[in-house]
Coordinates of C-alpha atoms in Angstrom, one line a residue:
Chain A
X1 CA -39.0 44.7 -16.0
X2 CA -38.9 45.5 -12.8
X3 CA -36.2 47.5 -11.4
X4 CA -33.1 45.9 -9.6
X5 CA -30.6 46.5 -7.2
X6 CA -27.6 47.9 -8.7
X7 CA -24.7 45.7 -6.7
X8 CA -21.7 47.3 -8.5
X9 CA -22.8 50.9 -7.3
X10 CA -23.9 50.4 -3.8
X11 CA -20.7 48.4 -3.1
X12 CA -18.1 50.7 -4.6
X13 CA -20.2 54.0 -3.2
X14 CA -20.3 52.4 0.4
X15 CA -17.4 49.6 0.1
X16 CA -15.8 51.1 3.4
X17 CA -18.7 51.0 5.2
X18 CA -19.5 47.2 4.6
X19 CA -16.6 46.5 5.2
X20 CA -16.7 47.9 8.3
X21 CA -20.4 46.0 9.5
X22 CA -18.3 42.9 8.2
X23 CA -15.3 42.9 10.4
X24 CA -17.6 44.4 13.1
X25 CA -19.6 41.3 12.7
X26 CA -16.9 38.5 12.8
X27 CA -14.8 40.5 15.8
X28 CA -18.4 40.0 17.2
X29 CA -18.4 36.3 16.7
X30 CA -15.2 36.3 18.4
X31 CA -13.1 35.5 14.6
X32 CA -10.1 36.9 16.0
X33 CA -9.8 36.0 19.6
X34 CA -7.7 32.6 19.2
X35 CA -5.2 35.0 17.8
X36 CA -4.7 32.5 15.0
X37 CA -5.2 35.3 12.5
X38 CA -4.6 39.1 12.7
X39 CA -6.9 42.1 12.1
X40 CA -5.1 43.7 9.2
X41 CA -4.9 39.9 7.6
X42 CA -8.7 39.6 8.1
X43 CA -9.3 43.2 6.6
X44 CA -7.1 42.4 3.7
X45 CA -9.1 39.1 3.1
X46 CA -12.8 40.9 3.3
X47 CA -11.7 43.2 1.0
X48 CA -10.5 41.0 -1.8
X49 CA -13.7 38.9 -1.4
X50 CA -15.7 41.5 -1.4
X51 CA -13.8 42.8 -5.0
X52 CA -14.9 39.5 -6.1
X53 CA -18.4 38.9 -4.6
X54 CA -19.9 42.3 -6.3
X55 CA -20.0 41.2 -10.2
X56 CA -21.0 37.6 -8.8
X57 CA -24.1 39.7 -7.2
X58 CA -24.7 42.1 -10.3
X59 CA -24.6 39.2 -12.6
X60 CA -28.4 37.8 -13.1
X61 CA -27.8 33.7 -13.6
X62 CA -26.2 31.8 -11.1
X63 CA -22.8 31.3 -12.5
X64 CA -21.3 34.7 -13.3
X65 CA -17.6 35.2 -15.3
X66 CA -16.3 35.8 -11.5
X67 CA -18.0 32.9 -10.0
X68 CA -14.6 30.6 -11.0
X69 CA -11.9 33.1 -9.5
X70 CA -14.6 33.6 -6.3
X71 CA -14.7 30.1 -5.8
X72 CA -11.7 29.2 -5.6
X73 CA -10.4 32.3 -3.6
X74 CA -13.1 31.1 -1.1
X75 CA -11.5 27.4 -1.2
X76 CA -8.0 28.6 -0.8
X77 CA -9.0 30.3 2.0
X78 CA -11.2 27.7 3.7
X79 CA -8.2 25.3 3.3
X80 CA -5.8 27.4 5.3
X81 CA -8.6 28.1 7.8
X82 CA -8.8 24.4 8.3
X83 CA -4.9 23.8 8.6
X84 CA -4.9 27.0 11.1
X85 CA -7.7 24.8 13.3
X86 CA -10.6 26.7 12.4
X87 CA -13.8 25.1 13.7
X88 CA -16.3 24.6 10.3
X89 CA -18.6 27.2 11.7
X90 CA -16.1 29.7 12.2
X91 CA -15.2 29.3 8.8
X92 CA -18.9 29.8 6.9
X93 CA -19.3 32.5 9.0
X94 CA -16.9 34.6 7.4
X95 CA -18.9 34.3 3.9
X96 CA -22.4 34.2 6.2
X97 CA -21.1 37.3 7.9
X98 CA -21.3 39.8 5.1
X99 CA -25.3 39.1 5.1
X100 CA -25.9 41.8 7.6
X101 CA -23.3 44.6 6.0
X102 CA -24.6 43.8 2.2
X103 CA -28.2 44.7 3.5
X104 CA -27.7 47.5 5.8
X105 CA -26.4 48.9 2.6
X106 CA -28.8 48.1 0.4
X107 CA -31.4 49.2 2.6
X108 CA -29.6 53.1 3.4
X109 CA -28.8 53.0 -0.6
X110 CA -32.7 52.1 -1.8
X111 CA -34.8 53.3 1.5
X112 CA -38.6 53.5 0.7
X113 CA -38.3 51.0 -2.1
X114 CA -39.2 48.2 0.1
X115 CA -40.0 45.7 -2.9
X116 CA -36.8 46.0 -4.2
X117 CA -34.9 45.7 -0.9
X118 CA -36.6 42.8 0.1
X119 CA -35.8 41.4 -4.0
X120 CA -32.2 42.3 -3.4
X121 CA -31.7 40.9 0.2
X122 CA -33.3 37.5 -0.8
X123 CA -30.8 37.1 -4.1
X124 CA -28.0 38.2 -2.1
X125 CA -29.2 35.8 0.9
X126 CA -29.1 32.7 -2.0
X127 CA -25.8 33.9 -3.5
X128 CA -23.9 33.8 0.0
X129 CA -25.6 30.8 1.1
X130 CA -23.9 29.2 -1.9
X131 CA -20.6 30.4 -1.4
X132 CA -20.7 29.7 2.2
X133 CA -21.2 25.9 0.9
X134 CA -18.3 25.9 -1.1
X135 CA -16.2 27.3 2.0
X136 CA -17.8 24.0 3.9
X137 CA -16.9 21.9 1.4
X138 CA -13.6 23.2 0.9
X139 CA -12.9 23.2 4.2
X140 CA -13.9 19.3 4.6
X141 CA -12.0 18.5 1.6
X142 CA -9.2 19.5 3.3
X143 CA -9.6 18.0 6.8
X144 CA -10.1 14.8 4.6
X145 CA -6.8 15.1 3.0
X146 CA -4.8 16.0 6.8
X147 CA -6.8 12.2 7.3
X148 CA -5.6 10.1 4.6
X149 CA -2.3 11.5 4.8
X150 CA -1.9 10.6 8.3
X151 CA -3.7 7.3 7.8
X152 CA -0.6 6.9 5.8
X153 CA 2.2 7.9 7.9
X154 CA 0.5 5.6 10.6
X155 CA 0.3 2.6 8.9
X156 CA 3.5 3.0 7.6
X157 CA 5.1 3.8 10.8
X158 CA 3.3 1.2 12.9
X159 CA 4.3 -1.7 11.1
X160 CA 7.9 -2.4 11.5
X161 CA 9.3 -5.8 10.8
X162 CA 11.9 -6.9 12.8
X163 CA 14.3 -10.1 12.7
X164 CA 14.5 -12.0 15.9
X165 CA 17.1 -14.3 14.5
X166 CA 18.4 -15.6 11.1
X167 CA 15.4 -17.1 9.4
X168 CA 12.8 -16.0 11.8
X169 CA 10.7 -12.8 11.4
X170 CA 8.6 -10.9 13.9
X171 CA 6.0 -8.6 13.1
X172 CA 4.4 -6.8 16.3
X173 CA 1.2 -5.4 15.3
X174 CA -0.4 -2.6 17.1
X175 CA -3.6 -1.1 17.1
X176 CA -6.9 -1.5 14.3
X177 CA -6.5 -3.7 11.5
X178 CA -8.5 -2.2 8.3
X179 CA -8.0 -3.6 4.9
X180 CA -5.8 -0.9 3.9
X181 CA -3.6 -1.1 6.7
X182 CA -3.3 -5.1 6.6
X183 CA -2.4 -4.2 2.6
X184 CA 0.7 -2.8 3.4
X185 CA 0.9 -5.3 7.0
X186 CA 0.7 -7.5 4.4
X187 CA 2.8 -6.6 1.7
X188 CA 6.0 -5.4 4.2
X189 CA 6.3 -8.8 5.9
X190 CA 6.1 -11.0 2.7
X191 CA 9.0 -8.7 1.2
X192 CA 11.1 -9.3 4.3
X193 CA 10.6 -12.5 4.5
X194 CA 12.3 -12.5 0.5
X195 CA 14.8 -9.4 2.1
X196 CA 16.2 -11.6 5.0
X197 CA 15.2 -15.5 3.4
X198 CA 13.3 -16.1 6.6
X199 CA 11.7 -19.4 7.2
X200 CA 9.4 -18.2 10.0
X201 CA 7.3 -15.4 10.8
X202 CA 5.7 -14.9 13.9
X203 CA 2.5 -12.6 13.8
X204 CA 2.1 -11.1 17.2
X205 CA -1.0 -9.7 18.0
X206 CA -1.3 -8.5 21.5
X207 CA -1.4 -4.8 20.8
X208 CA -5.0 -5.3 18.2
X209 CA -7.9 -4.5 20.2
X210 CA -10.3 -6.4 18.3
X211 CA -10.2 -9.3 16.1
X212 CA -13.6 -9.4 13.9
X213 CA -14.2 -11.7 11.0
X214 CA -12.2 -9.4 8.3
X215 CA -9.2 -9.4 10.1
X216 CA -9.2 -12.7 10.6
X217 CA -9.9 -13.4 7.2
X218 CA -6.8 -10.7 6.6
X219 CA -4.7 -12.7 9.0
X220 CA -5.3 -15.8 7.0
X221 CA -4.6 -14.6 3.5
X222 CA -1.4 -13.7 5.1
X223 CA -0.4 -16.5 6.1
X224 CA -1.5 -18.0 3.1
X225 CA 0.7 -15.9 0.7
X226 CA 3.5 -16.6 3.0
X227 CA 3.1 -20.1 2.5
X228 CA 2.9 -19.8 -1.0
X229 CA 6.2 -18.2 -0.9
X230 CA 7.3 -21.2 1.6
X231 CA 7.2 -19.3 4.8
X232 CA 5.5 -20.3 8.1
X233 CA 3.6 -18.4 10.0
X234 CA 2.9 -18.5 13.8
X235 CA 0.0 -15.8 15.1
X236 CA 1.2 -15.3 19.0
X237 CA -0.5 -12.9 21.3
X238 CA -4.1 -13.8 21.1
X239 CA -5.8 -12.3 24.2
X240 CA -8.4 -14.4 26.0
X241 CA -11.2 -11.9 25.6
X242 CA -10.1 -11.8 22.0
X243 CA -10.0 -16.0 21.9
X244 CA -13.5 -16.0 23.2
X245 CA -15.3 -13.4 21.2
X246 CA -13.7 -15.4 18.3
X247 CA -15.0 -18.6 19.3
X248 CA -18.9 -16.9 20.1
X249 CA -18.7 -14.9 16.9
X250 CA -17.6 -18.3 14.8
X251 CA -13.9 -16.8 13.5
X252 CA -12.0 -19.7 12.9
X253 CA -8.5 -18.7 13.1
X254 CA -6.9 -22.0 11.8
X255 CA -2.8 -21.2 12.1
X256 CA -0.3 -22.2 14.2
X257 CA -0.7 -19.9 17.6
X258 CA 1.2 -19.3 20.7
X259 CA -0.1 -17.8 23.8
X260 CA 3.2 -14.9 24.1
X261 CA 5.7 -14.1 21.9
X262 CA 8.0 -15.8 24.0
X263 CA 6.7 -18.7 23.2
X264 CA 6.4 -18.4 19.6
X265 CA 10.0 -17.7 19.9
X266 CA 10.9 -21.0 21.2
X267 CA 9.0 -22.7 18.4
X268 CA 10.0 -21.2 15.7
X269 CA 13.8 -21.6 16.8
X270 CA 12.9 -25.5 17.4
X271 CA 11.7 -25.3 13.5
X272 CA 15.1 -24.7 12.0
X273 CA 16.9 -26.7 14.2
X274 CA 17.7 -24.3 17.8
X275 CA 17.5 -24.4 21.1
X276 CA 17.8 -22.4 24.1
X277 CA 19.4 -24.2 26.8
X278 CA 20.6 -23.2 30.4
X279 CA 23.8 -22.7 31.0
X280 CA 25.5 -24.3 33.9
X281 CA 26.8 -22.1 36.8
X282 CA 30.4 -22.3 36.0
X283 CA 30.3 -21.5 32.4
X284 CA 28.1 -18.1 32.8
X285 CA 28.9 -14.9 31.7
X286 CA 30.7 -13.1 34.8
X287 CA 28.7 -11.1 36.3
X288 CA 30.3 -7.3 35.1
X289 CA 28.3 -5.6 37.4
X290 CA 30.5 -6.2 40.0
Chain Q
X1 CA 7.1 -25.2 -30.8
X2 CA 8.9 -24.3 -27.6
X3 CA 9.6 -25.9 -25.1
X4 CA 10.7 -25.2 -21.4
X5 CA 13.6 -27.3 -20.6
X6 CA 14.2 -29.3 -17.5
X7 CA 17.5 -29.9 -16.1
X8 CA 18.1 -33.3 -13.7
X9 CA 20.3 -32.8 -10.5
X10 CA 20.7 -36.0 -9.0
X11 CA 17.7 -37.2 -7.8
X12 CA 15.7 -34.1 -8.8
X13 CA 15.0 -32.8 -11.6
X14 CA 14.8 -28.6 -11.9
X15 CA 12.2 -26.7 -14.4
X16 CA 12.9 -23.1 -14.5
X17 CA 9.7 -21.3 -15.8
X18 CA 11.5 -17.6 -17.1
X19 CA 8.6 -16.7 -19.7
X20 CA 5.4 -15.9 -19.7
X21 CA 3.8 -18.9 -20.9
X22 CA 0.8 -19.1 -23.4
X23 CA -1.7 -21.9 -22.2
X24 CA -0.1 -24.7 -25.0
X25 CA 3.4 -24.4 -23.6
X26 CA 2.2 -25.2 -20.4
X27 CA 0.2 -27.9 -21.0
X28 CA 3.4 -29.2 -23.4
X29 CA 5.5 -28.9 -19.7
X30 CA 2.8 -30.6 -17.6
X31 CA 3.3 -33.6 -20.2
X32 CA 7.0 -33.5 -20.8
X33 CA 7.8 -33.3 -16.9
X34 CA 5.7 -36.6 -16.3
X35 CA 7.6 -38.5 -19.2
X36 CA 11.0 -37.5 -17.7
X37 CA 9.7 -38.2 -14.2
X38 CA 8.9 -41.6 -15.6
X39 CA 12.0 -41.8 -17.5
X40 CA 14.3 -40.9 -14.3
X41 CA 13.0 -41.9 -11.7
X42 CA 13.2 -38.9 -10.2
X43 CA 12.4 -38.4 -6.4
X44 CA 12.1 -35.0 -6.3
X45 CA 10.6 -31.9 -8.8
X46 CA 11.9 -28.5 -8.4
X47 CA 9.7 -25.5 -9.8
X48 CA 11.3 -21.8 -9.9
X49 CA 8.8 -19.4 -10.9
X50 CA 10.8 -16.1 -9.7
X51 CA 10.7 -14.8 -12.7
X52 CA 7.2 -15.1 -13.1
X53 CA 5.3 -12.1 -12.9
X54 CA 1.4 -13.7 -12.6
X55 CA 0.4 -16.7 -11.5
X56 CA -3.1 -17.2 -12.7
X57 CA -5.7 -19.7 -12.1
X58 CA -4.8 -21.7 -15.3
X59 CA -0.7 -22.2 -14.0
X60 CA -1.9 -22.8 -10.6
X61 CA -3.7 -25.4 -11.9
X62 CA -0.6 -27.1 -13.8
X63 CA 1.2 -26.6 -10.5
X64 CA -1.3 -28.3 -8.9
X65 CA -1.3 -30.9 -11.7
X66 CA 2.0 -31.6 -11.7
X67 CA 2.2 -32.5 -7.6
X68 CA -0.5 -34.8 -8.2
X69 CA 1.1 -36.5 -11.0
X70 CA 4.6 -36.5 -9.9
X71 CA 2.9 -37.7 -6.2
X72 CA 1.5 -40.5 -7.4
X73 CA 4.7 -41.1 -9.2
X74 CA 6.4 -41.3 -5.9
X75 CA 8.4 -37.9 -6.2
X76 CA 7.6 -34.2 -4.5
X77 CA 7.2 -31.1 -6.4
X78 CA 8.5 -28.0 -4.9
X79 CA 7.6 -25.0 -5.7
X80 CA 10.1 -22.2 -4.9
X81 CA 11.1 -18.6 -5.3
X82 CA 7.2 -16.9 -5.7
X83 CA 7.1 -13.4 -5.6
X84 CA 5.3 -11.5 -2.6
X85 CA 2.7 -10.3 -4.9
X86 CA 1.9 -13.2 -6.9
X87 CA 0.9 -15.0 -3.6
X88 CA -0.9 -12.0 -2.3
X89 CA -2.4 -12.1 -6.1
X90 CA -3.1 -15.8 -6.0
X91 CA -4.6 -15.9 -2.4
X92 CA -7.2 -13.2 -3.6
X93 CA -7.7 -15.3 -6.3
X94 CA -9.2 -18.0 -4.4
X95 CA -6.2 -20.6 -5.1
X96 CA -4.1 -22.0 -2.0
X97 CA -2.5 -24.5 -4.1
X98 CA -2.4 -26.8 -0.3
X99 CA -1.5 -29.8 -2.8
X100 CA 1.7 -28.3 -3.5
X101 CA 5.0 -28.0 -1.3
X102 CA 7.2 -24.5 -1.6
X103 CA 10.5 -23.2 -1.0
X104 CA 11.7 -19.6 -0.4
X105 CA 14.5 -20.7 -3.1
X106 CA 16.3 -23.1 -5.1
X107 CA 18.4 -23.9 -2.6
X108 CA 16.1 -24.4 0.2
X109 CA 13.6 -26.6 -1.9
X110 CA 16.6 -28.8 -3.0
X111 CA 17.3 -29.4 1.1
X112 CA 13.6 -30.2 1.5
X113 CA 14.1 -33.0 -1.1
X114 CA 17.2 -34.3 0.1
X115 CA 15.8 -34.3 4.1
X116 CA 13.1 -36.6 2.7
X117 CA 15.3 -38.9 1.2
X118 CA 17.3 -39.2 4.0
X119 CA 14.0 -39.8 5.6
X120 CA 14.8 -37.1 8.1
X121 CA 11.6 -35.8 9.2
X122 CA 8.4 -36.5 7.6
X123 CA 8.1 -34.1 4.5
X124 CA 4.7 -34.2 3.5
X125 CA 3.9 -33.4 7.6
X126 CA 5.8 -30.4 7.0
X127 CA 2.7 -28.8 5.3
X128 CA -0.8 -29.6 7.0
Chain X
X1 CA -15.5 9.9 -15.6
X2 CA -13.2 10.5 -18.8
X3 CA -11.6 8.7 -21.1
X4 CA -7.8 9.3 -21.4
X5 CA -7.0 5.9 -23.4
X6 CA -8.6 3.4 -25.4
X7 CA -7.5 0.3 -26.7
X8 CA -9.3 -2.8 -28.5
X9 CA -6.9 -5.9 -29.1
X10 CA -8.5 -9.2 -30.2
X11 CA -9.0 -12.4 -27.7
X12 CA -8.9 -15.3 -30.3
X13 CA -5.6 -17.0 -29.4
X14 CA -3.6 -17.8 -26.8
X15 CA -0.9 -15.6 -27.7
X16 CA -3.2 -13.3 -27.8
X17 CA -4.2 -13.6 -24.0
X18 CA -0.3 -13.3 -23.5
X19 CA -0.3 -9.9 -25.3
X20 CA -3.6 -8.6 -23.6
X21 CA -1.3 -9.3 -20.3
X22 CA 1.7 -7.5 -21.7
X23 CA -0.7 -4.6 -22.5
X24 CA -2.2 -4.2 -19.6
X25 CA 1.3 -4.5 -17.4
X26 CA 1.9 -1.3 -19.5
X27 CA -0.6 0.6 -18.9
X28 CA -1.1 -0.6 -14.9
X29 CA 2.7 1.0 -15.0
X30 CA 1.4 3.9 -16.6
X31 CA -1.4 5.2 -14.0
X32 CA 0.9 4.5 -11.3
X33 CA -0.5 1.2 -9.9
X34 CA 1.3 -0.5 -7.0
X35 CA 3.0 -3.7 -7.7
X36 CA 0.5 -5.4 -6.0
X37 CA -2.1 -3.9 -7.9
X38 CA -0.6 -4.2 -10.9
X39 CA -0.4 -8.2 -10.5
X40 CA -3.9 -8.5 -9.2
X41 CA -5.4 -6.4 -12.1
X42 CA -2.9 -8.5 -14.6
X43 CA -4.4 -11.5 -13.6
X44 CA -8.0 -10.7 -13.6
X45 CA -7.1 -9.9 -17.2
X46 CA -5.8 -13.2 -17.9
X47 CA -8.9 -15.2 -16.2
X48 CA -11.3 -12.7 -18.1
X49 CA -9.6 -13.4 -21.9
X50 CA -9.1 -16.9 -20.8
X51 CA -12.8 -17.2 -20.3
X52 CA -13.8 -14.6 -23.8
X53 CA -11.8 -17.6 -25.6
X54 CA -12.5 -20.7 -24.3
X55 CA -16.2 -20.4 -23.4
X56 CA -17.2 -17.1 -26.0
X57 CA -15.7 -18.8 -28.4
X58 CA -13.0 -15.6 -28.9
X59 CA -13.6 -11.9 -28.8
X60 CA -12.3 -8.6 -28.3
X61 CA -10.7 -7.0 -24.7
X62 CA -11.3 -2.7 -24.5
X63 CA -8.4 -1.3 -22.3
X64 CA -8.7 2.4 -21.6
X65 CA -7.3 4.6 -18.9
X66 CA -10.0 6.7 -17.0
X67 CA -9.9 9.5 -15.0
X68 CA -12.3 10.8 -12.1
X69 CA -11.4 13.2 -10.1
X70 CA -8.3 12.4 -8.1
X71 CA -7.8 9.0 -9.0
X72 CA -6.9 7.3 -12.3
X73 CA -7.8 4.1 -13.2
X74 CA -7.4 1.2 -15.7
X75 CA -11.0 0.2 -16.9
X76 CA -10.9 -3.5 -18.6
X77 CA -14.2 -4.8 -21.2
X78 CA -14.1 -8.4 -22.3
X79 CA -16.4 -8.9 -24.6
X80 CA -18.0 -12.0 -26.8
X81 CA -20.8 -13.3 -28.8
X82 CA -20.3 -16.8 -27.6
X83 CA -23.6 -19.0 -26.0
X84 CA -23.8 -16.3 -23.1
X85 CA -24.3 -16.9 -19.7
X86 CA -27.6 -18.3 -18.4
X87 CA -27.7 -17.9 -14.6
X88 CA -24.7 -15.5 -13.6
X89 CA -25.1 -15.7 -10.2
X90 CA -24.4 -19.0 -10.5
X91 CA -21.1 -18.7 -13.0
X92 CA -20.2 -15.9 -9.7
X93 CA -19.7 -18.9 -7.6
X94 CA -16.2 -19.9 -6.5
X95 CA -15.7 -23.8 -8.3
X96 CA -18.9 -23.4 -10.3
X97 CA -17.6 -23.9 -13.8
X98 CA -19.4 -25.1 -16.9
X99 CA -16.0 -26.2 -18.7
X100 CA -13.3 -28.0 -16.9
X101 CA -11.6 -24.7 -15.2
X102 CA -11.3 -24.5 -12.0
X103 CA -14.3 -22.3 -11.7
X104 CA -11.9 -19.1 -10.2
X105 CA -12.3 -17.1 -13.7
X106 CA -15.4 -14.7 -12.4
X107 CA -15.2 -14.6 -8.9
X108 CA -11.6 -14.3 -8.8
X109 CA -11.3 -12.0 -11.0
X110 CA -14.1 -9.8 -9.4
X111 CA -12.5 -10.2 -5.9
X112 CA -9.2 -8.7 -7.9
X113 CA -11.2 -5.7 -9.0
X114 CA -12.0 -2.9 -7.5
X115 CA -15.3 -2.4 -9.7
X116 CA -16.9 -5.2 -12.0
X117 CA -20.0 -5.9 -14.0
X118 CA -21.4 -8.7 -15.7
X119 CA -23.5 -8.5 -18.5
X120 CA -24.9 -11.7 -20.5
X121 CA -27.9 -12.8 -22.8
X122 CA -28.2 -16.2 -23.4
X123 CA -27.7 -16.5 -27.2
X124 CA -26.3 -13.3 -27.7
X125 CA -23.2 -12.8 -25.8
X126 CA -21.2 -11.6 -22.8
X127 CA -19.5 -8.5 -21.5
X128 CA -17.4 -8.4 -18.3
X129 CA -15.7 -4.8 -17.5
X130 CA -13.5 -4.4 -14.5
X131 CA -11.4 -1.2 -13.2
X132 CA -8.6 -1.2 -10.8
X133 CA -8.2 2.4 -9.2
X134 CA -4.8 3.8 -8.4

């Protein structure tokens, strides 16, 4: 067998000085200059990888008995790298930036031996590689879990259902219409209209962009279930871009609309039996500002 | 066997569906309500499913049923009181049930039958 | 994906599509579903026995709770040994219906579904499996 590099040894004989070429590296790459993390933080975090990385590199499979703790060491950090606003590279570079350290001291430790630097170097260069990948990943799992979570405190905040008078409903709508959005759209307006026994909901659209086959389709099932709960619904605020695309791309929108709001307003009040009237001179409210 | 009961209230007459019904006790209902229907002359048919937790594609069908029926027997079904996700549930499910007229509640299905007797405002326009 | 729970109830009544609803209300409840989703996957049970009885001719309904990953989810197999299904993409059809339903039993309960597979051999039998994710 041919011999191999022994990873323990050369990084607990020389441990200061890779870490050293390490931090030299990523001050290089300009790690801390955003001043999002601090120098002795850094140091502290090189040195417990590095504790970690050295059986991983001794060990001759893939997976070695510290591969589990290295991993997720790795992912923990990746994570808060992404919350602090690390950019993805930034954050494989810290694994990635060992490369150069891990070799310089193989090749001071092992000089003349080229085979078995060049053996070493190329195991080591797969091992990192690896870890840098779960630092990636890690990293995108998080950003992924910031998104849905804010996905969720959007669509919850941006779909308020207010009462514009006993029995009628309004429900402004603002912004893009996905499935999971009109879900809960969906599902807050039917329960109101149970909450406040409303007759009438009016379905005003002027603040959604863009009005494609699927949320029509979503805008109809709506307006079907609130039917089936004995609820009408009037769709108000339907832009004229928006009416045209609809008609070229063949959305039929078949509900009751209104151009405004406003409008909607006054039908839905003439529905369960209002109207708004002017009032004659004489009979107005005084006029306080006086 | 059991049965689901059905209560007259004037000129209506008032089921009030609180079980979850096997497929037998609601075919039993479909053919009791048109005998009373028959038998009462009833103008109006109330149906309270808020205590239903599903409505599948087999009940929406006795709904539906049971408007046609009581239609041609010159009195209109109401349904009242479903639940937000039922309908979601049963629009997903492909069934609109357009045959049938509903209610928020009780009470509000029982002034949609009286309007029409009155003959204030048209009640079938009220649904396209 | 792993197997937390698994139940098999028979489908040869129509009490027994009542309880296959109960059951699954339970465990819905159990992985945390939504109302909503609850109802939806409720109901897609009900179609799914309804159908394993009348046109199978009876036969069993699986309910087990999976987990993958993050996510848990209720995984539904209807299953019979009736006269099978000879064109399914037809049976898929909204109003196609070989009985006198009203044709919603497949499609609707797909459309309810997050995931759903049909199996059928003329002759031999069908299988329908469904899950609803939470």
């Amino acid at each position: 067998m041919a011999a191999t590099a022994d990873w323990n040894g050369v990084i607990a004989r020389r441990r200061d000085e890779i870490i050293q070429g390490w931090l030299n590296f990523l001050r290089a790459e300009g790690a801390l200059q955003t001043g999002r993390i601090k120098d002795a933080e850094l140091q502290s975090e090189c040195g417990r990888v590095l504790a970690l990385v050295a059986p991983d590199l001794a060990h001759a499979g893939d997976r070695s008995p510290a591969s589990d703790e290295l991993s997720q060491t790795l992912s923990a950090l990746s994570r808060s790298r992404a919350l602090q606003g690390f950019t993805p590279s930034e954050t494989a570079n810290f694994v990635l930036g060992l490369k150069p350290a891990l070799f310089g001291a193989v090749a001071a430790e092992y000089a003349g031996q080229g085979d078995l630097i060049a053996a070493a170097t190329l195991d080591a260069t797969r091992k990192l590689d690896r870890l840098a990948l779960i630092t990636i990943e890690a990293y995108q799992r998080s950003r992924e879990e910031v998104i849905i979570r804010q996905q969720r405190e959007i669509s919850e905040l941006s779909t308020p259902v207010v009462k514009l008078w006993d029995g009628i409903l309004a429900l402004p709508l603002i912004g893009t219409l996905d499935s999971e959005r009109t879900q809960v759209v969906m599902e807050n307006l039917l329960q109101s209209i149970v909450d406040t026994s409303a007759e009438i909901a009016i379905i005003d659209i002027t603040g959604v962009p863009t009005v494609d086959t699927l949320v029509a389709q979503h805008l109809l099932k709506t307006v079907a279930a609130a039917r089936l709960m004995g609820a009408d619904c009037v769709v108000s605020g339907i832009r004229p871009q928006i009416a045209q695309t609809m008609v070229h791309l063949g959305v039929e929108l078949n509900v009751v609309s209104k151009a405004s709001l406003a409008d909607a307003l006054a039908l839905a009040l003439q529905r369960i039996g209002k109207r708004v009237t002017d009032v004659p001179q004489a009979l107005a409210a005084p006029d306080y500002s006086r | 066997m059991d049965r689901i009961p059905i209560l007259k209230m004037g000129d209506a007459l008032l089921i009030t569906i609180q079980v979850d019904m096997h497929d037998r006790l609601a075919l039993a209902l479909e053919e009791d309500l048109t005998a009373k229907i028959a038998a009462t002359r009833a103008k109006g048919v109330l149906i309270d499913i808020s205590s239903l937790e599903i409505v599948d594609s087999f009940i929406g069908r006795m709904l539906d049923n049971i408007a046609a029926v009581s239609r041609m027997l010159d009195a209109d079904t109401v349904v009242v009181g479903m639940r937000p996700a039922v309908a979601i549930t049963l629009v997903e499910l492909g069934l609109s049930l357009t045959g049938v007229k509903t209610a928020l509640n009780v009470e509000r299905g029982m002034l949609l039958i009286q309007k029409r007797l009155r003959g204030l405002g048209d009640f079938s326009g009220r649904r396209s | 994906m792993a197997v937390v729970r698994d139940d098999v109830m028979p489908v040869r009544s129509s009490d027994d599509i009542v309880r296959v609803r109960q059951e699954v209300r339970a465990r819905a409840i159990e992985i945390g579903l939504s109302l909503v989703d609850q109802t939806k996957i409720v109901t897609a049970a009900s179609e799914l026995a309804r159908n394993t009885l009348d046109y199978g001719g009876g036969g069993t309904a699986r309910l087990e709770i999976v987990h993958e990953g993050m996510r848990r989810g209720l995984r539904l197999t209807f299953e019979d040994e009736g006269p099978g299904i000879p064109d399914i993409a037809l049976a898929l059809k909204d109003g196609w219906t070989s009985g006198k339903g009203l044709g919603l039993g497949l499609s609707g309960a797909r459309r309810l579904s997050n995931e759903f597979t049909l199996d059928s051999r003329p002759g031999e039998g069908t299988r329908v499996t469904i899950v609803r994710w939470s």
